Amino acid sequence: MSDRKIKIAVFVSGGGTNLQALIDKQKSGVIASGEIKLVVSSNKDAYALTRAEKANIPSVVVSKKECGSQEAFEKKILEYLKEYDIELIVLAGFMCILSESFTSKFPKRIINVHPSLIPSFCGKGFYGLKVHEAALGYGVKVTGATVHFVNEVPDGGEIIMQKAVEVQDGDTPETLQKRVMVNSEWIILPQSVEKVCSRILHNG
Ligand code: GAR
């Protein structure tokens, strides 16, 4: 077996619990074919940055507002990806949309975790707690999370893994979000990262 590992960048914007799951699963060996080399945050106050620091992973902040335009924002990110020789991008609670000009540079090399069973409650405007509010509003009895490749269609790329979670009586968006994270996102995101890294190592 070779020791080569796929170099991963994790993109975050907030609390970073999915980043933490990736760090923990890298330590425990669930992720063996890749290594997190860089954390990119769109928000300088994201707690995810503290998680990266505690795990000794380099991090950078790229603010869309400070860059002034989508083009400049993506250009800055691309510079960092080049500097760290990144081969796989993992969007883990990254709350910015990436343009087609960006995503087309990385076919099947960007993956995202979304907190519902796609194609329900996804696409433009569905992020974070809003997804769970919509699921509760509709009255679904089962929800979950999806890990998928990112292409030019928001939440529209090929599905890698999904895991269902039951909605319980009396759920609030917050209680449902937590159950979906614990029982779905934090499990299938690291498993998907390993699956994709291993596939890249073996099939290119
Ligand atoms: C997670 O639930 C993630 O699935 C969701 O935001 C949360 C981030 O939490 N992402 C989206 O809604 C993207 N459309 P985290 O920062 O603790 O990982």
PDB file of N, CA and C in Angstrom, residues 31-121:
ATOM      1  N   ILE A  31     -10.828   8.031   7.874  1.00  0.00           N
ATOM      2  CA  ILE A  31     -10.268   8.683   6.687  1.00  0.00           C
ATOM      3  C   ILE A  31      -8.785   8.320   6.657  1.00  0.00           C
ATOM      4  N   ALA A  32      -8.437   7.436   5.720  1.00  0.00           N
ATOM      5  CA  ALA A  32      -7.053   6.955   5.634  1.00  0.00           C
ATOM      6  C   ALA A  32      -6.415   7.322   4.301  1.00  0.00           C
ATOM      7  N   SER A  33      -7.247   7.665   3.318  1.00  0.00           N
ATOM      8  CA  SER A  33      -6.729   7.920   1.970  1.00  0.00           C
ATOM      9  C   SER A  33      -6.554   9.405   1.683  1.00  0.00           C
ATOM     10  N   GLY A  34      -6.890  10.244   2.651  1.00  0.00           N
ATOM     11  CA  GLY A  34      -6.761  11.686   2.457  1.00  0.00           C
ATOM     12  C   GLY A  34      -6.302  12.355   3.733  1.00  0.00           C
ATOM     13  N   GLU A  35      -5.832  13.602   3.582  1.00  0.00           N
ATOM     14  CA  GLU A  35      -5.378  14.350   4.747  1.00  0.00           C
ATOM     15  C   GLU A  35      -5.814  15.806   4.612  1.00  0.00           C
ATOM     16  N   ILE A  36      -6.395  16.360   5.672  1.00  0.00           N
ATOM     17  CA  ILE A  36      -6.827  17.767   5.626  1.00  0.00           C
ATOM     18  C   ILE A  36      -5.595  18.652   5.730  1.00  0.00           C
ATOM     19  N   LYS A  37      -5.340  19.414   4.663  1.00  0.00           N
ATOM     20  CA  LYS A  37      -4.137  20.251   4.602  1.00  0.00           C
ATOM     21  C   LYS A  37      -4.444  21.720   4.836  1.00  0.00           C
ATOM     22  N   LEU A  38      -5.737  22.089   4.650  1.00  0.00           N
ATOM     23  CA  LEU A  38      -6.086  23.505   4.726  1.00  0.00           C
ATOM     24  C   LEU A  38      -7.564  23.663   5.064  1.00  0.00           C
ATOM     25  N   VAL A  39      -7.860  24.685   5.907  1.00  0.00           N
ATOM     26  CA  VAL A  39      -9.252  25.066   6.158  1.00  0.00           C
ATOM     27  C   VAL A  39      -9.433  26.471   5.599  1.00  0.00           C
ATOM     28  N   VAL A  40     -10.476  26.645   4.779  1.00  0.00           N
ATOM     29  CA  VAL A  40     -10.789  27.952   4.192  1.00  0.00           C
ATOM     30  C   VAL A  40     -12.095  28.428   4.800  1.00  0.00           C
ATOM     31  N   SER A  41     -12.069  29.586   5.464  1.00  0.00           N
ATOM     32  CA  SER A  41     -13.293  30.104   6.074  1.00  0.00           C
ATOM     33  C   SER A  41     -13.720  31.385   5.386  1.00  0.00           C
ATOM     34  N   SER A  42     -15.036  31.499   5.139  1.00  0.00           N
ATOM     35  CA  SER A  42     -15.553  32.729   4.538  1.00  0.00           C
ATOM     36  C   SER A  42     -15.830  33.770   5.617  1.00  0.00           C
ATOM     37  N   ASN A  43     -15.600  33.384   6.897  1.00  0.00           N
ATOM     38  CA  ASN A  43     -15.992  34.235   8.022  1.00  0.00           C
ATOM     39  C   ASN A  43     -14.871  34.224   9.066  1.00  0.00           C
ATOM     40  N   LYS A  44     -14.367  35.400   9.378  1.00  0.00           N
ATOM     41  CA  LYS A  44     -13.214  35.461  10.291  1.00  0.00           C
ATOM     42  C   LYS A  44     -13.579  35.041  11.719  1.00  0.00           C
ATOM     43  N   ASP A  45     -14.868  35.108  12.062  1.00  0.00           N
ATOM     44  CA  ASP A  45     -15.290  34.763  13.422  1.00  0.00           C
ATOM     45  C   ASP A  45     -15.768  33.317  13.567  1.00  0.00           C
ATOM     46  N   ALA A  46     -15.622  32.526  12.524  1.00  0.00           N
ATOM     47  CA  ALA A  46     -16.136  31.149  12.568  1.00  0.00           C
ATOM     48  C   ALA A  46     -15.402  30.333  13.644  1.00  0.00           C
ATOM     49  N   TYR A  47     -16.166  29.620  14.468  1.00  0.00           N
ATOM     50  CA  TYR A  47     -15.523  28.774  15.495  1.00  0.00           C
ATOM     51  C   TYR A  47     -14.728  27.638  14.833  1.00  0.00           C
ATOM     52  N   ALA A  48     -15.086  27.331  13.605  1.00  0.00           N
ATOM     53  CA  ALA A  48     -14.347  26.310  12.842  1.00  0.00           C
ATOM     54  C   ALA A  48     -12.855  26.641  12.794  1.00  0.00           C
ATOM     55  N   LEU A  49     -12.509  27.926  12.802  1.00  0.00           N
ATOM     56  CA  LEU A  49     -11.095  28.321  12.748  1.00  0.00           C
ATOM     57  C   LEU A  49     -10.361  27.881  14.014  1.00  0.00           C
ATOM     58  N   THR A  50     -11.040  27.958  15.148  1.00  0.00           N
ATOM     59  CA  THR A  50     -10.448  27.496  16.418  1.00  0.00           C
ATOM     60  C   THR A  50     -10.249  25.982  16.365  1.00  0.00           C
ATOM     61  N   ARG A  51     -11.219  25.290  15.797  1.00  0.00           N
ATOM     62  CA  ARG A  51     -11.095  23.817  15.677  1.00  0.00           C
ATOM     63  C   ARG A  51      -9.883  23.459  14.826  1.00  0.00           C
ATOM     64  N   ALA A  52      -9.674  24.207  13.730  1.00  0.00           N
ATOM     65  CA  ALA A  52      -8.526  23.952  12.848  1.00  0.00           C
ATOM     66  C   ALA A  52      -7.229  24.192  13.620  1.00  0.00           C
ATOM     67  N   GLU A  53      -7.189  25.289  14.351  1.00  0.00           N
ATOM     68  CA  GLU A  53      -5.973  25.637  15.096  1.00  0.00           C
ATOM     69  C   GLU A  53      -5.640  24.547  16.121  1.00  0.00           C
ATOM     70  N   LYS A  54      -6.678  24.093  16.837  1.00  0.00           N
ATOM     71  CA  LYS A  54      -6.461  23.049  17.848  1.00  0.00           C
ATOM     72  C   LYS A  54      -5.925  21.757  17.227  1.00  0.00           C
ATOM     73  N   ALA A  55      -6.282  21.536  15.963  1.00  0.00           N
ATOM     74  CA  ALA A  55      -5.826  20.313  15.286  1.00  0.00           C
ATOM     75  C   ALA A  55      -4.555  20.567  14.476  1.00  0.00           C
ATOM     76  N   ASN A  56      -3.975  21.763  14.646  1.00  0.00           N
ATOM     77  CA  ASN A  56      -2.744  22.125  13.909  1.00  0.00           C
ATOM     78  C   ASN A  56      -2.896  22.078  12.397  1.00  0.00           C
ATOM     79  N   ILE A  57      -4.071  22.496  11.931  1.00  0.00           N
ATOM     80  CA  ILE A  57      -4.298  22.546  10.477  1.00  0.00           C
ATOM     81  C   ILE A  57      -4.257  24.020  10.052  1.00  0.00           C
ATOM     82  N   PRO A  58      -3.449  24.359   9.038  1.00  0.00           N
ATOM     83  CA  PRO A  58      -3.411  25.750   8.591  1.00  0.00           C
ATOM     84  C   PRO A  58      -4.783  26.218   8.121  1.00  0.00           C
ATOM     85  N   SER A  59      -5.102  27.488   8.388  1.00  0.00           N
ATOM     86  CA  SER A  59      -6.390  28.009   7.926  1.00  0.00           C
ATOM     87  C   SER A  59      -6.200  29.393   7.327  1.00  0.00           C
ATOM     88  N   VAL A  60      -7.110  29.757   6.435  1.00  0.00           N
ATOM     89  CA  VAL A  60      -7.125  31.095   5.848  1.00  0.00           C
ATOM     90  C   VAL A  60      -8.561  31.602   5.851  1.00  0.00           C
ATOM     91  N   VAL A  61      -8.702  32.928   5.906  1.00  0.00           N
ATOM     92  CA  VAL A  61     -10.027  33.545   5.835  1.00  0.00           C
ATOM     93  C   VAL A  61     -10.109  34.286   4.508  1.00  0.00           C
ATOM     94  N   VAL A  62     -11.158  34.000   3.757  1.00  0.00           N
ATOM     95  CA  VAL A  62     -11.385  34.734   2.512  1.00  0.00           C
ATOM     96  C   VAL A  62     -12.808  35.277   2.573  1.00  0.00           C
ATOM     97  N   SER A  63     -12.930  36.580   2.770  1.00  0.00           N
ATOM     98  CA  SER A  63     -14.245  37.199   2.915  1.00  0.00           C
ATOM     99  C   SER A  63     -14.692  37.767   1.572  1.00  0.00           C
ATOM    100  N   LYS A  64     -15.908  37.377   1.195  1.00  0.00           N
ATOM    101  CA  LYS A  64     -16.432  37.830  -0.096  1.00  0.00           C
ATOM    102  C   LYS A  64     -16.592  39.354  -0.087  1.00  0.00           C
ATOM    103  N   LYS A  65     -17.034  39.848   1.068  1.00  0.00           N
ATOM    104  CA  LYS A  65     -17.249  41.291   1.215  1.00  0.00           C
ATOM    105  C   LYS A  65     -15.925  42.042   1.013  1.00  0.00           C
ATOM    106  N   GLU A  66     -14.893  41.566   1.676  1.00  0.00           N
ATOM    107  CA  GLU A  66     -13.602  42.257   1.565  1.00  0.00           C
ATOM    108  C   GLU A  66     -12.987  42.114   0.173  1.00  0.00           C
ATOM    109  N   CYS A  67     -13.282  41.003  -0.491  1.00  0.00           N
ATOM    110  CA  CYS A  67     -12.749  40.817  -1.850  1.00  0.00           C
ATOM    111  C   CYS A  67     -13.450  41.737  -2.841  1.00  0.00           C
ATOM    112  N   GLY A  68     -14.699  42.074  -2.547  1.00  0.00           N
ATOM    113  CA  GLY A  68     -15.411  43.050  -3.384  1.00  0.00           C
ATOM    114  C   GLY A  68     -16.233  42.458  -4.511  1.00  0.00           C
ATOM    115  N   SER A  69     -15.907  41.265  -4.973  1.00  0.00           N
ATOM    116  CA  SER A  69     -16.706  40.641  -6.037  1.00  0.00           C
ATOM    117  C   SER A  69     -16.548  39.122  -5.964  1.00  0.00           C
ATOM    118  N   GLN A  70     -17.495  38.434  -6.578  1.00  0.00           N
ATOM    119  CA  GLN A  70     -17.436  36.959  -6.622  1.00  0.00           C
ATOM    120  C   GLN A  70     -16.147  36.514  -7.312  1.00  0.00           C
ATOM    121  N   GLU A  71     -15.799  37.226  -8.378  1.00  0.00           N
ATOM    122  CA  GLU A  71     -14.609  36.871  -9.155  1.00  0.00           C
ATOM    123  C   GLU A  71     -13.339  36.976  -8.300  1.00  0.00           C
ATOM    124  N   ALA A  72     -13.210  38.095  -7.582  1.00  0.00           N
ATOM    125  CA  ALA A  72     -12.015  38.315  -6.758  1.00  0.00           C
ATOM    126  C   ALA A  72     -11.980  37.314  -5.601  1.00  0.00           C
ATOM    127  N   PHE A  73     -13.166  36.999  -5.055  1.00  0.00           N
ATOM    128  CA  PHE A  73     -13.300  36.035  -3.949  1.00  0.00           C
ATOM    129  C   PHE A  73     -12.792  34.663  -4.404  1.00  0.00           C
ATOM    130  N   GLU A  74     -13.252  34.239  -5.571  1.00  0.00           N
ATOM    131  CA  GLU A  74     -12.860  32.913  -6.070  1.00  0.00           C
ATOM    132  C   GLU A  74     -11.387  32.895  -6.490  1.00  0.00           C
ATOM    133  N   LYS A  75     -10.903  34.006  -7.018  1.00  0.00           N
ATOM    134  CA  LYS A  75      -9.501  34.089  -7.433  1.00  0.00           C
ATOM    135  C   LYS A  75      -8.594  33.892  -6.221  1.00  0.00           C
ATOM    136  N   LYS A  76      -8.957  34.546  -5.117  1.00  0.00           N
ATOM    137  CA  LYS A  76      -8.161  34.439  -3.884  1.00  0.00           C
ATOM    138  C   LYS A  76      -8.170  32.982  -3.390  1.00  0.00           C
ATOM    139  N   ILE A  77      -9.349  32.374  -3.400  1.00  0.00           N
ATOM    140  CA  ILE A  77      -9.446  30.972  -2.950  1.00  0.00           C
ATOM    141  C   ILE A  77      -8.567  30.082  -3.832  1.00  0.00           C
ATOM    142  N   LEU A  78      -8.652  30.299  -5.147  1.00  0.00           N
ATOM    143  CA  LEU A  78      -7.855  29.484  -6.082  1.00  0.00           C
ATOM    144  C   LEU A  78      -6.364  29.608  -5.805  1.00  0.00           C
ATOM    145  N   GLU A  79      -5.922  30.810  -5.438  1.00  0.00           N
ATOM    146  CA  GLU A  79      -4.498  31.007  -5.117  1.00  0.00           C
ATOM    147  C   GLU A  79      -4.090  30.130  -3.929  1.00  0.00           C
ATOM    148  N   TYR A  80      -4.942  30.106  -2.909  1.00  0.00           N
ATOM    149  CA  TYR A  80      -4.632  29.278  -1.731  1.00  0.00           C
ATOM    150  C   TYR A  80      -4.639  27.784  -2.083  1.00  0.00           C
ATOM    151  N   LEU A  81      -5.596  27.394  -2.903  1.00  0.00           N
ATOM    152  CA  LEU A  81      -5.682  25.965  -3.265  1.00  0.00           C
ATOM    153  C   LEU A  81      -4.420  25.533  -4.004  1.00  0.00           C
ATOM    154  N   LYS A  82      -3.908  26.431  -4.838  1.00  0.00           N
ATOM    155  CA  LYS A  82      -2.693  26.147  -5.587  1.00  0.00           C
ATOM    156  C   LYS A  82      -1.501  26.075  -4.631  1.00  0.00           C
ATOM    157  N   GLU A  83      -1.444  27.054  -3.735  1.00  0.00           N
ATOM    158  CA  GLU A  83      -0.323  27.113  -2.791  1.00  0.00           C
ATOM    159  C   GLU A  83      -0.219  25.809  -1.985  1.00  0.00           C
ATOM    160  N   TYR A  84      -1.378  25.266  -1.599  1.00  0.00           N
ATOM    161  CA  TYR A  84      -1.377  24.044  -0.777  1.00  0.00           C
ATOM    162  C   TYR A  84      -1.528  22.774  -1.618  1.00  0.00           C
ATOM    163  N   ASP A  85      -1.545  22.922  -2.930  1.00  0.00           N
ATOM    164  CA  ASP A  85      -1.583  21.772  -3.832  1.00  0.00           C
ATOM    165  C   ASP A  85      -2.805  20.874  -3.574  1.00  0.00           C
ATOM    166  N   ILE A  86      -3.948  21.529  -3.377  1.00  0.00           N
ATOM    167  CA  ILE A  86      -5.168  20.806  -2.968  1.00  0.00           C
ATOM    168  C   ILE A  86      -5.765  19.980  -4.116  1.00  0.00           C
ATOM    169  N   GLU A  87      -6.186  18.763  -3.776  1.00  0.00           N
ATOM    170  CA  GLU A  87      -6.764  17.862  -4.784  1.00  0.00           C
ATOM    171  C   GLU A  87      -8.266  17.617  -4.596  1.00  0.00           C
ATOM    172  N   LEU A  88      -8.760  17.842  -3.371  1.00  0.00           N
ATOM    173  CA  LEU A  88     -10.193  17.625  -3.116  1.00  0.00           C
ATOM    174  C   LEU A  88     -10.697  18.731  -2.188  1.00  0.00           C
ATOM    175  N   ILE A  89     -11.852  19.302  -2.542  1.00  0.00           N
ATOM    176  CA  ILE A  89     -12.470  20.362  -1.737  1.00  0.00           C
ATOM    177  C   ILE A  89     -13.704  19.777  -1.061  1.00  0.00           C
ATOM    178  N   VAL A  90     -13.817  19.986   0.264  1.00  0.00           N
ATOM    179  CA  VAL A  90     -14.998  19.520   0.994  1.00  0.00           C
ATOM    180  C   VAL A  90     -15.721  20.740   1.552  1.00  0.00           C
ATOM    181  N   LEU A  91     -16.955  20.951   1.098  1.00  0.00           N
ATOM    182  CA  LEU A  91     -17.760  22.048   1.632  1.00  0.00           C
ATOM    183  C   LEU A  91     -18.494  21.516   2.860  1.00  0.00           C
ATOM    184  N   ALA A  92     -18.116  22.040   4.034  1.00  0.00           N
ATOM    185  CA  ALA A  92     -18.698  21.536   5.291  1.00  0.00           C
ATOM    186  C   ALA A  92     -19.317  22.718   6.025  1.00  0.00           C
ATOM    187  N   GLY A  93     -20.554  23.058   5.617  1.00  0.00           N
ATOM    188  CA  GLY A  93     -21.193  24.231   6.215  1.00  0.00           C
ATOM    189  C   GLY A  93     -20.633  25.518   5.629  1.00  0.00           C
ATOM    190  N   PHE A  94     -20.305  25.472   4.327  1.00  0.00           N
ATOM    191  CA  PHE A  94     -19.790  26.668   3.627  1.00  0.00           C
ATOM    192  C   PHE A  94     -20.994  27.391   3.055  1.00  0.00           C
ATOM    193  N   MET A  95     -21.239  28.610   3.517  1.00  0.00           N
ATOM    194  CA  MET A  95     -22.493  29.296   3.200  1.00  0.00           C
ATOM    195  C   MET A  95     -22.388  30.257   2.009  1.00  0.00           C
ATOM    196  N   CYS A  96     -21.416  30.033   1.131  1.00  0.00           N
ATOM    197  CA  CYS A  96     -21.305  30.871  -0.075  1.00  0.00           C
ATOM    198  C   CYS A  96     -21.478  29.975  -1.295  1.00  0.00           C
ATOM    199  N   ILE A  97     -22.136  30.527  -2.303  1.00  0.00           N
ATOM    200  CA  ILE A  97     -22.297  29.787  -3.560  1.00  0.00           C
ATOM    201  C   ILE A  97     -21.023  29.986  -4.399  1.00  0.00           C
ATOM    202  N   LEU A  98     -20.573  28.910  -5.023  1.00  0.00           N
ATOM    203  CA  LEU A  98     -19.412  29.008  -5.909  1.00  0.00           C
ATOM    204  C   LEU A  98     -19.917  29.037  -7.352  1.00  0.00           C
ATOM    205  N   SER A  99     -19.327  29.894  -8.178  1.00  0.00           N
ATOM    206  CA  SER A  99     -19.826  30.066  -9.553  1.00  0.00           C
ATOM    207  C   SER A  99     -19.471  28.857 -10.423  1.00  0.00           C
ATOM    208  N   GLU A 100     -20.115  28.811 -11.588  1.00  0.00           N
ATOM    209  CA  GLU A 100     -19.830  27.730 -12.523  1.00  0.00           C
ATOM    210  C   GLU A 100     -18.377  27.790 -12.996  1.00  0.00           C
ATOM    211  N   SER A 101     -17.856  29.003 -13.098  1.00  0.00           N
ATOM    212  CA  SER A 101     -16.463  29.149 -13.535  1.00  0.00           C
ATOM    213  C   SER A 101     -15.534  28.468 -12.522  1.00  0.00           C
ATOM    214  N   PHE A 102     -15.905  28.498 -11.240  1.00  0.00           N
ATOM    215  CA  PHE A 102     -15.093  27.828 -10.212  1.00  0.00           C
ATOM    216  C   PHE A 102     -15.345  26.311 -10.209  1.00  0.00           C
ATOM    217  N   THR A 103     -16.622  25.929 -10.126  1.00  0.00           N
ATOM    218  CA  THR A 103     -16.920  24.492  -9.981  1.00  0.00           C
ATOM    219  C   THR A 103     -16.462  23.689 -11.212  1.00  0.00           C
ATOM    220  N   SER A 104     -16.501  24.316 -12.396  1.00  0.00           N
ATOM    221  CA  SER A 104     -16.114  23.568 -13.601  1.00  0.00           C
ATOM    222  C   SER A 104     -14.611  23.269 -13.637  1.00  0.00           C
ATOM    223  N   LYS A 105     -13.857  23.954 -12.801  1.00  0.00           N
ATOM    224  CA  LYS A 105     -12.411  23.671 -12.731  1.00  0.00           C
ATOM    225  C   LYS A 105     -12.128  22.392 -11.937  1.00  0.00           C
ATOM    226  N   PHE A 106     -13.131  21.920 -11.171  1.00  0.00           N
ATOM    227  CA  PHE A 106     -12.909  20.767 -10.283  1.00  0.00           C
ATOM    228  C   PHE A 106     -13.996  19.712 -10.443  1.00  0.00           C
ATOM    229  N   PRO A 107     -14.144  19.132 -11.649  1.00  0.00           N
ATOM    230  CA  PRO A 107     -15.210  18.132 -11.809  1.00  0.00           C
ATOM    231  C   PRO A 107     -14.982  16.926 -10.896  1.00  0.00           C
ATOM    232  N   LYS A 108     -15.988  16.583 -10.120  1.00  0.00           N
ATOM    233  CA  LYS A 108     -15.934  15.458  -9.161  1.00  0.00           C
ATOM    234  C   LYS A 108     -14.799  15.612  -8.146  1.00  0.00           C
ATOM    235  N   ARG A 109     -14.412  16.854  -7.914  1.00  0.00           N
ATOM    236  CA  ARG A 109     -13.363  17.109  -6.915  1.00  0.00           C
ATOM    237  C   ARG A 109     -13.865  18.093  -5.848  1.00  0.00           C
ATOM    238  N   ILE A 110     -15.180  18.376  -5.853  1.00  0.00           N
ATOM    239  CA  ILE A 110     -15.771  19.187  -4.779  1.00  0.00           C
ATOM    240  C   ILE A 110     -16.954  18.396  -4.242  1.00  0.00           C
ATOM    241  N   ILE A 111     -16.998  18.198  -2.906  1.00  0.00           N
ATOM    242  CA  ILE A 111     -18.166  17.537  -2.345  1.00  0.00           C
ATOM    243  C   ILE A 111     -18.784  18.422  -1.270  1.00  0.00           C
ATOM    244  N   ASN A 112     -20.081  18.241  -1.066  1.00  0.00           N
ATOM    245  CA  ASN A 112     -20.837  19.082  -0.139  1.00  0.00           C
ATOM    246  C   ASN A 112     -21.729  18.206   0.724  1.00  0.00           C
ATOM    247  N   VAL A 113     -21.932  18.645   1.979  1.00  0.00           N
ATOM    248  CA  VAL A 113     -22.929  17.975   2.812  1.00  0.00           C
ATOM    249  C   VAL A 113     -24.122  18.915   2.936  1.00  0.00           C
ATOM    250  N   HIS A 114     -25.308  18.341   2.693  1.00  0.00           N
ATOM    251  CA  HIS A 114     -26.543  19.132   2.771  1.00  0.00           C
ATOM    252  C   HIS A 114     -27.493  18.451   3.767  1.00  0.00           C
ATOM    253  N   PRO A 115     -28.128  19.257   4.654  1.00  0.00           N
ATOM    254  CA  PRO A 115     -28.908  18.637   5.740  1.00  0.00           C
ATOM    255  C   PRO A 115     -30.350  18.255   5.398  1.00  0.00           C
ATOM    256  N   SER A 116     -30.555  17.613   4.246  1.00  0.00           N
ATOM    257  CA  SER A 116     -31.863  17.015   3.935  1.00  0.00           C
ATOM    258  C   SER A 116     -31.616  15.891   2.941  1.00  0.00           C
ATOM    259  N   LEU A 117     -32.685  15.135   2.669  1.00  0.00           N
ATOM    260  CA  LEU A 117     -32.581  14.083   1.655  1.00  0.00           C
ATOM    261  C   LEU A 117     -32.880  14.726   0.307  1.00  0.00           C
ATOM    262  N   ILE A 118     -31.833  15.080  -0.434  1.00  0.00           N
ATOM    263  CA  ILE A 118     -32.007  15.686  -1.764  1.00  0.00           C
ATOM    264  C   ILE A 118     -32.779  14.703  -2.638  1.00  0.00           C
ATOM    265  N   PRO A 119     -33.792  15.067  -3.418  1.00  0.00           N
ATOM    266  CA  PRO A 119     -34.113  16.424  -3.860  1.00  0.00           C
ATOM    267  C   PRO A 119     -35.108  17.192  -2.994  1.00  0.00           C
ATOM    268  N   SER A 120     -35.360  16.802  -1.750  1.00  0.00           N
ATOM    269  CA  SER A 120     -36.243  17.610  -0.907  1.00  0.00           C
ATOM    270  C   SER A 120     -35.456  18.740  -0.245  1.00  0.00           C
ATOM    271  N   PHE A 121     -36.095  19.878  -0.099  1.00  0.00           N
ATOM    272  CA  PHE A 121     -35.574  20.990   0.722  1.00  0.00           C
ATOM    273  C   PHE A 121     -34.122  21.342   0.389  1.00  0.00           C
TER     274      PHE A 121
END
